[in-house]
Amino acid sequence: MAATLLPSPALLAAILFAISCLWSFPEVAIAKPAGITRHYRFDIRLKNVTRLCHTKSMVTVNGKFPGPRIIAREGDRVLVKVVNHVQNNISIHWHGIRQLRNGWADGPAYVTQCPIQTGQTYVYNYTIVGQRGTLFWHAHISWLRATIYGPIIILPKRNVSYPFVKPYKEVPIIFGVWFMHCHIEIHLSWGLKMAWVVLDGKLPNQKLRPPPSDLPRC
């Protein structure tokens, strides 16, 4: 008796399942190579920093002010392990990064996550999709954003040109106001006065409410 050439029922079922997957998810068949995974570690620590001839103790990332830069390519997955060594709660927001289907990595404290408490660790996990350019990250709780921030540099995919003439050199420039905090406090009082003007039409004689207790003082 001649051997049958028909496939077994199990093999036929496997073939039909594979065809149905490709039909339902055609992007699988034409998927481009994914980016790489980039690992960073942010240690939140107190550090004495000197700027403008003044030395202050401040909360920093890895002892740096401004903090370290994150460099990635479009399509890369970024993992940032944040370890909190200070008494303040902390969370990190990746300003401008599109959090597609992973809003828990966005960082605003008490909005998308509980803050990272003293001695705790949290790993932010997100993939950069459809973005190129220079953005920045910063703390997203209390006044810690005044000292905890740094750049995010997103390069094009390999073998993909810039959307402009490729620069000869790139130098990120970040402006901060920590050492001008007296200026901030004055403007806070001014803002409260303006709020009274809008509400009552005149400046009140009563004393303004004090600024928040965690506002940096002179």
PDB file of C-alpha atoms in Angstrom:
ATOM      1  CA  MET A   1       0.000   0.000   0.000  1.00  0.00           C
ATOM      2  CA  ALA A   2       1.379   3.422  -0.948  1.00  0.00           C
ATOM      3  CA  ALA A   3       2.108   5.858   1.891  1.00  0.00           C
ATOM      4  CA  THR A   4      -0.315   8.782   2.177  1.00  0.00           C
ATOM      5  CA  LEU A   5       1.001  12.277   1.313  1.00  0.00           C
ATOM      6  CA  LEU A   6      -1.566  14.148   3.356  1.00  0.00           C
ATOM      7  CA  PRO A   7      -0.250  16.039   6.439  1.00  0.00           C
ATOM      8  CA  SER A   8      -1.262  14.864   9.881  1.00  0.00           C
ATOM      9  CA  PRO A   9      -4.153  16.699  11.597  1.00  0.00           C
ATOM     10  CA  ALA A  10      -1.756  18.210  14.158  1.00  0.00           C
ATOM     11  CA  LEU A  11       0.577  19.589  11.456  1.00  0.00           C
ATOM     12  CA  LEU A  12      -2.342  20.941   9.463  1.00  0.00           C
ATOM     13  CA  ALA A  13      -3.693  22.700  12.557  1.00  0.00           C
ATOM     14  CA  ALA A  14      -0.281  24.275  13.247  1.00  0.00           C
ATOM     15  CA  ILE A  15      -0.039  25.575   9.664  1.00  0.00           C
ATOM     16  CA  LEU A  16      -3.539  27.056   9.794  1.00  0.00           C
ATOM     17  CA  PHE A  17      -2.744  28.724  13.143  1.00  0.00           C
ATOM     18  CA  ALA A  18       0.433  30.322  11.752  1.00  0.00           C
ATOM     19  CA  ILE A  19      -1.417  31.619   8.694  1.00  0.00           C
ATOM     20  CA  SER A  20      -4.186  33.072  10.844  1.00  0.00           C
ATOM     21  CA  CYS A  21      -1.609  34.882  13.052  1.00  0.00           C
ATOM     22  CA  LEU A  22       0.082  36.480  10.056  1.00  0.00           C
ATOM     23  CA  TRP A  23      -3.331  37.465   8.689  1.00  0.00           C
ATOM     24  CA  SER A  24      -4.406  39.030  11.993  1.00  0.00           C
ATOM     25  CA  PHE A  25      -1.029  40.666  12.759  1.00  0.00           C
ATOM     26  CA  PRO A  26       0.626  41.536   9.441  1.00  0.00           C
ATOM     27  CA  GLU A  27       3.137  43.803  11.190  1.00  0.00           C
ATOM     28  CA  VAL A  28       4.788  40.659  12.568  1.00  0.00           C
ATOM     29  CA  ALA A  29       5.732  39.545   9.069  1.00  0.00           C
ATOM     30  CA  ILE A  30       7.212  42.919   8.114  1.00  0.00           C
ATOM     31  CA  ALA A  31       8.597  43.988  11.510  1.00  0.00           C
ATOM     32  CA  LYS A  32      11.840  45.928  11.355  1.00  0.00           C
ATOM     33  CA  PRO A  33      14.751  45.142  13.664  1.00  0.00           C
ATOM     34  CA  ALA A  34      14.077  46.583  17.116  1.00  0.00           C
ATOM     35  CA  GLY A  35      16.425  48.900  18.967  1.00  0.00           C
ATOM     36  CA  ILE A  36      18.621  47.885  21.849  1.00  0.00           C
ATOM     37  CA  THR A  37      17.952  48.094  25.583  1.00  0.00           C
ATOM     38  CA  ARG A  38      19.859  50.813  27.423  1.00  0.00           C
ATOM     39  CA  HIS A  39      20.355  50.563  31.178  1.00  0.00           C
ATOM     40  CA  TYR A  40      20.858  53.512  33.537  1.00  0.00           C
ATOM     41  CA  ARG A  41      21.049  53.784  37.317  1.00  0.00           C
ATOM     42  CA  PHE A  42      20.002  56.904  39.208  1.00  0.00           C
ATOM     43  CA  ASP A  43      21.193  57.032  42.834  1.00  0.00           C
ATOM     44  CA  ILE A  44      19.347  59.831  44.629  1.00  0.00           C
ATOM     45  CA  ARG A  45      21.795  61.273  47.179  1.00  0.00           C
ATOM     46  CA  LEU A  46      22.584  64.442  49.099  1.00  0.00           C
ATOM     47  CA  LYS A  47      25.640  66.281  47.773  1.00  0.00           C
ATOM     48  CA  ASN A  48      27.433  69.535  48.573  1.00  0.00           C
ATOM     49  CA  VAL A  49      27.509  71.507  45.332  1.00  0.00           C
ATOM     50  CA  THR A  50      29.288  74.822  44.730  1.00  0.00           C
ATOM     51  CA  ARG A  51      27.934  77.272  42.180  1.00  0.00           C
ATOM     52  CA  LEU A  52      28.403  81.045  41.947  1.00  0.00           C
ATOM     53  CA  CYS A  53      30.777  80.957  44.932  1.00  0.00           C
ATOM     54  CA  HIS A  54      28.118  79.403  47.169  1.00  0.00           C
ATOM     55  CA  THR A  55      28.061  75.841  48.499  1.00  0.00           C
ATOM     56  CA  LYS A  56      24.759  74.180  49.257  1.00  0.00           C
ATOM     57  CA  SER A  57      23.633  70.690  50.230  1.00  0.00           C
ATOM     58  CA  MET A  58      21.111  69.464  47.696  1.00  0.00           C
ATOM     59  CA  VAL A  59      19.443  66.316  46.445  1.00  0.00           C
ATOM     60  CA  THR A  60      21.175  65.083  43.290  1.00  0.00           C
ATOM     61  CA  VAL A  61      21.316  62.140  40.910  1.00  0.00           C
ATOM     62  CA  ASN A  62      24.623  60.284  41.125  1.00  0.00           C
ATOM     63  CA  GLY A  63      26.081  63.328  42.881  1.00  0.00           C
ATOM     64  CA  LYS A  64      25.745  65.478  39.755  1.00  0.00           C
ATOM     65  CA  PHE A  65      24.044  68.831  39.267  1.00  0.00           C
ATOM     66  CA  PRO A  66      22.619  68.947  36.646  1.00  0.00           C
ATOM     67  CA  GLY A  67      22.123  65.190  36.494  1.00  0.00           C
ATOM     68  CA  PRO A  68      23.560  62.678  34.000  1.00  0.00           C
ATOM     69  CA  ARG A  69      22.417  62.639  30.411  1.00  0.00           C
ATOM     70  CA  ILE A  70      20.454  59.785  28.881  1.00  0.00           C
ATOM     71  CA  ILE A  71      21.457  58.921  25.316  1.00  0.00           C
ATOM     72  CA  ALA A  72      19.364  56.592  23.179  1.00  0.00           C
ATOM     73  CA  ARG A  73      18.282  56.000  19.609  1.00  0.00           C
ATOM     74  CA  GLU A  74      14.778  56.060  18.263  1.00  0.00           C
ATOM     75  CA  GLY A  75      13.301  52.617  18.881  1.00  0.00           C
ATOM     76  CA  ASP A  76      15.494  51.852  21.903  1.00  0.00           C
ATOM     77  CA  ARG A  77      14.110  50.551  25.161  1.00  0.00           C
ATOM     78  CA  VAL A  78      15.257  52.542  28.201  1.00  0.00           C
ATOM     79  CA  LEU A  79      15.463  51.070  31.696  1.00  0.00           C
ATOM     80  CA  VAL A  80      16.307  53.503  34.500  1.00  0.00           C
ATOM     81  CA  LYS A  81      16.755  52.027  37.974  1.00  0.00           C
ATOM     82  CA  VAL A  82      16.110  54.742  40.568  1.00  0.00           C
ATOM     83  CA  VAL A  83      17.408  54.099  44.098  1.00  0.00           C
ATOM     84  CA  ASN A  84      16.327  56.564  46.781  1.00  0.00           C
ATOM     85  CA  HIS A  85      18.983  57.186  49.469  1.00  0.00           C
ATOM     86  CA  VAL A  86      17.475  60.406  50.889  1.00  0.00           C
ATOM     87  CA  GLN A  87      14.635  61.189  53.299  1.00  0.00           C
ATOM     88  CA  ASN A  88      12.501  62.774  50.564  1.00  0.00           C
ATOM     89  CA  ASN A  89      10.080  60.843  48.406  1.00  0.00           C
ATOM     90  CA  ILE A  90      11.051  60.949  44.744  1.00  0.00           C
ATOM     91  CA  SER A  91       9.651  60.304  41.283  1.00  0.00           C
ATOM     92  CA  ILE A  92      11.126  61.024  37.835  1.00  0.00           C
ATOM     93  CA  HIS A  93       9.213  62.376  34.831  1.00  0.00           C
ATOM     94  CA  TRP A  94      10.565  61.926  31.294  1.00  0.00           C
ATOM     95  CA  HIS A  95       9.496  65.250  29.882  1.00  0.00           C
ATOM     96  CA  GLY A  96       8.257  64.932  26.297  1.00  0.00           C
ATOM     97  CA  ILE A  97       8.655  61.157  25.987  1.00  0.00           C
ATOM     98  CA  ARG A  98       5.488  59.625  24.577  1.00  0.00           C
ATOM     99  CA  GLN A  99       4.399  56.932  26.988  1.00  0.00           C
ATOM    100  CA  LEU A 100       2.534  54.655  24.613  1.00  0.00           C
ATOM    101  CA  ARG A 101       0.532  52.104  26.584  1.00  0.00           C
ATOM    102  CA  ASN A 102       2.857  52.401  29.593  1.00  0.00           C
ATOM    103  CA  GLY A 103       1.667  55.474  31.459  1.00  0.00           C
ATOM    104  CA  TRP A 104       3.004  54.013  34.720  1.00  0.00           C
ATOM    105  CA  ALA A 105       6.485  55.022  33.485  1.00  0.00           C
ATOM    106  CA  ASP A 106       5.530  58.696  33.091  1.00  0.00           C
ATOM    107  CA  GLY A 107       6.512  59.657  36.637  1.00  0.00           C
ATOM    108  CA  PRO A 108       4.164  62.303  38.125  1.00  0.00           C
ATOM    109  CA  ALA A 109       3.867  61.453  41.820  1.00  0.00           C
ATOM    110  CA  TYR A 110       0.374  60.574  43.033  1.00  0.00           C
ATOM    111  CA  VAL A 111      -0.901  60.727  39.448  1.00  0.00           C
ATOM    112  CA  THR A 112       0.669  57.798  37.609  1.00  0.00           C
ATOM    113  CA  GLN A 113       2.568  56.304  40.531  1.00  0.00           C
ATOM    114  CA  CYS A 114       3.228  56.486  44.228  1.00  0.00           C
ATOM    115  CA  PRO A 115       6.585  58.161  44.889  1.00  0.00           C
ATOM    116  CA  ILE A 116       9.696  56.126  45.582  1.00  0.00           C
ATOM    117  CA  GLN A 117      10.188  56.230  49.344  1.00  0.00           C
ATOM    118  CA  THR A 118      13.437  56.232  51.312  1.00  0.00           C
ATOM    119  CA  GLY A 119      15.389  53.027  50.745  1.00  0.00           C
ATOM    120  CA  GLN A 120      13.133  51.899  47.917  1.00  0.00           C
ATOM    121  CA  THR A 121      13.928  51.199  44.263  1.00  0.00           C
ATOM    122  CA  TYR A 122      11.856  51.537  41.125  1.00  0.00           C
ATOM    123  CA  VAL A 123      12.733  50.759  37.497  1.00  0.00           C
ATOM    124  CA  TYR A 124      11.256  53.019  34.829  1.00  0.00           C
ATOM    125  CA  ASN A 125      10.739  51.078  31.613  1.00  0.00           C
ATOM    126  CA  TYR A 126       9.738  52.707  28.329  1.00  0.00           C
ATOM    127  CA  THR A 127      10.458  52.525  24.604  1.00  0.00           C
ATOM    128  CA  ILE A 128      11.160  55.619  22.507  1.00  0.00           C
ATOM    129  CA  VAL A 129       8.856  55.492  19.490  1.00  0.00           C
ATOM    130  CA  GLY A 130       8.792  58.002  16.642  1.00  0.00           C
ATOM    131  CA  GLN A 131      10.879  60.656  18.397  1.00  0.00           C
ATOM    132  CA  ARG A 132      14.222  62.327  17.722  1.00  0.00           C
ATOM    133  CA  GLY A 133      15.818  65.337  19.338  1.00  0.00           C
ATOM    134  CA  THR A 134      16.771  66.614  22.797  1.00  0.00           C
ATOM    135  CA  LEU A 135      14.317  66.480  25.690  1.00  0.00           C
ATOM    136  CA  PHE A 136      14.883  66.346  29.447  1.00  0.00           C
ATOM    137  CA  TRP A 137      13.984  64.450  32.601  1.00  0.00           C
ATOM    138  CA  HIS A 138      13.265  65.913  36.032  1.00  0.00           C
ATOM    139  CA  ALA A 139      11.862  65.070  39.449  1.00  0.00           C
ATOM    140  CA  HIS A 140       8.085  65.337  39.554  1.00  0.00           C
ATOM    141  CA  ILE A 141       7.385  65.850  43.238  1.00  0.00           C
ATOM    142  CA  SER A 142       7.663  68.796  45.596  1.00  0.00           C
ATOM    143  CA  TRP A 143      10.554  71.207  44.904  1.00  0.00           C
ATOM    144  CA  LEU A 144      13.058  68.472  44.064  1.00  0.00           C
ATOM    145  CA  ARG A 145      12.666  69.348  40.390  1.00  0.00           C
ATOM    146  CA  ALA A 146      14.831  72.395  41.175  1.00  0.00           C
ATOM    147  CA  THR A 147      17.938  70.202  41.472  1.00  0.00           C
ATOM    148  CA  ILE A 148      17.058  66.841  39.920  1.00  0.00           C
ATOM    149  CA  TYR A 149      17.040  67.128  36.146  1.00  0.00           C
ATOM    150  CA  GLY A 150      19.109  66.339  33.077  1.00  0.00           C
ATOM    151  CA  PRO A 151      18.943  65.913  29.279  1.00  0.00           C
ATOM    152  CA  ILE A 152      17.580  63.083  27.155  1.00  0.00           C
ATOM    153  CA  ILE A 153      19.319  62.917  23.778  1.00  0.00           C
ATOM    154  CA  ILE A 154      17.453  60.853  21.165  1.00  0.00           C
ATOM    155  CA  LEU A 155      19.492  60.035  18.070  1.00  0.00           C
ATOM    156  CA  PRO A 156      18.016  58.705  14.818  1.00  0.00           C
ATOM    157  CA  LYS A 157      18.053  54.975  14.149  1.00  0.00           C
ATOM    158  CA  ARG A 158      21.301  53.647  12.735  1.00  0.00           C
ATOM    159  CA  ASN A 159      21.723  54.341   9.016  1.00  0.00           C
ATOM    160  CA  VAL A 160      18.881  56.886   9.194  1.00  0.00           C
ATOM    161  CA  SER A 161      19.755  60.509   8.521  1.00  0.00           C
ATOM    162  CA  TYR A 162      18.871  63.473  10.706  1.00  0.00           C
ATOM    163  CA  PRO A 163      15.817  65.515   9.638  1.00  0.00           C
ATOM    164  CA  PHE A 164      18.311  68.371   9.187  1.00  0.00           C
ATOM    165  CA  VAL A 165      21.954  68.755   8.288  1.00  0.00           C
ATOM    166  CA  LYS A 166      23.975  66.609  10.677  1.00  0.00           C
ATOM    167  CA  PRO A 167      25.616  68.894  13.260  1.00  0.00           C
ATOM    168  CA  TYR A 168      29.365  68.953  13.682  1.00  0.00           C
ATOM    169  CA  LYS A 169      29.013  68.783  17.447  1.00  0.00           C
ATOM    170  CA  GLU A 170      26.237  68.781  20.035  1.00  0.00           C
ATOM    171  CA  VAL A 171      26.501  70.536  23.410  1.00  0.00           C
ATOM    172  CA  PRO A 172      23.397  70.313  25.640  1.00  0.00           C
ATOM    173  CA  ILE A 173      22.765  73.474  27.680  1.00  0.00           C
ATOM    174  CA  ILE A 174      20.504  73.315  30.743  1.00  0.00           C
ATOM    175  CA  PHE A 175      19.364  76.327  32.747  1.00  0.00           C
ATOM    176  CA  GLY A 176      18.476  76.013  36.433  1.00  0.00           C
ATOM    177  CA  VAL A 177      17.320  78.412  39.160  1.00  0.00           C
ATOM    178  CA  TRP A 178      18.336  76.662  42.384  1.00  0.00           C
ATOM    179  CA  PHE A 179      20.853  79.340  43.311  1.00  0.00           C
ATOM    180  CA  MET A 180      18.294  82.044  42.556  1.00  0.00           C
ATOM    181  CA  HIS A 181      15.674  80.666  44.957  1.00  0.00           C
ATOM    182  CA  CYS A 182      15.255  84.026  46.739  1.00  0.00           C
ATOM    183  CA  HIS A 183      14.103  85.362  43.383  1.00  0.00           C
ATOM    184  CA  ILE A 184      11.551  82.542  43.201  1.00  0.00           C
ATOM    185  CA  GLU A 185      10.215  83.301  46.687  1.00  0.00           C
ATOM    186  CA  ILE A 186       9.746  86.971  45.851  1.00  0.00           C
ATOM    187  CA  HIS A 187       7.836  86.068  42.726  1.00  0.00           C
ATOM    188  CA  LEU A 188       5.701  83.611  44.678  1.00  0.00           C
ATOM    189  CA  SER A 189       4.608  86.424  47.003  1.00  0.00           C
ATOM    190  CA  TRP A 190       3.979  88.632  43.986  1.00  0.00           C
ATOM    191  CA  GLY A 191       1.852  85.903  42.424  1.00  0.00           C
ATOM    192  CA  LEU A 192      -0.238  85.581  45.585  1.00  0.00           C
ATOM    193  CA  LYS A 193      -0.777  89.340  45.644  1.00  0.00           C
ATOM    194  CA  MET A 194      -1.918  89.271  42.041  1.00  0.00           C
ATOM    195  CA  ALA A 195      -4.375  86.518  42.926  1.00  0.00           C
ATOM    196  CA  TRP A 196      -5.863  88.797  45.611  1.00  0.00           C
ATOM    197  CA  VAL A 197      -6.129  91.643  43.093  1.00  0.00           C
ATOM    198  CA  VAL A 198      -8.038  89.434  40.679  1.00  0.00           C
ATOM    199  CA  LEU A 199     -10.392  88.120  43.376  1.00  0.00           C
ATOM    200  CA  ASP A 200     -11.008  91.271  45.481  1.00  0.00           C
ATOM    201  CA  GLY A 201      -9.977  94.081  43.183  1.00  0.00           C
ATOM    202  CA  LYS A 202      -7.413  95.424  45.653  1.00  0.00           C
ATOM    203  CA  LEU A 203      -4.435  94.352  47.716  1.00  0.00           C
ATOM    204  CA  PRO A 204      -5.360  93.041  51.160  1.00  0.00           C
ATOM    205  CA  ASN A 205      -3.940  94.552  54.329  1.00  0.00           C
ATOM    206  CA  GLN A 206      -3.735  91.180  55.975  1.00  0.00           C
ATOM    207  CA  LYS A 207      -0.545  89.170  55.893  1.00  0.00           C
ATOM    208  CA  LEU A 208      -0.076  86.823  52.957  1.00  0.00           C
ATOM    209  CA  ARG A 209      -0.082  83.117  53.557  1.00  0.00           C
ATOM    210  CA  PRO A 210       3.460  81.777  54.042  1.00  0.00           C
ATOM    211  CA  PRO A 211       5.106  79.868  51.206  1.00  0.00           C
ATOM    212  CA  PRO A 212       5.175  76.069  51.340  1.00  0.00           C
ATOM    213  CA  SER A 213       7.453  74.669  54.055  1.00  0.00           C
ATOM    214  CA  ASP A 214       9.537  72.792  51.508  1.00  0.00           C
ATOM    215  CA  LEU A 215      10.314  75.901  49.463  1.00  0.00           C
ATOM    216  CA  PRO A 216      14.119  76.481  49.465  1.00  0.00           C
ATOM    217  CA  ARG A 217      15.056  79.379  51.727  1.00  0.00           C
ATOM    218  CA  CYS A 218      17.969  81.834  51.646  1.00  0.00           C
TER     219      CYS A 218
END
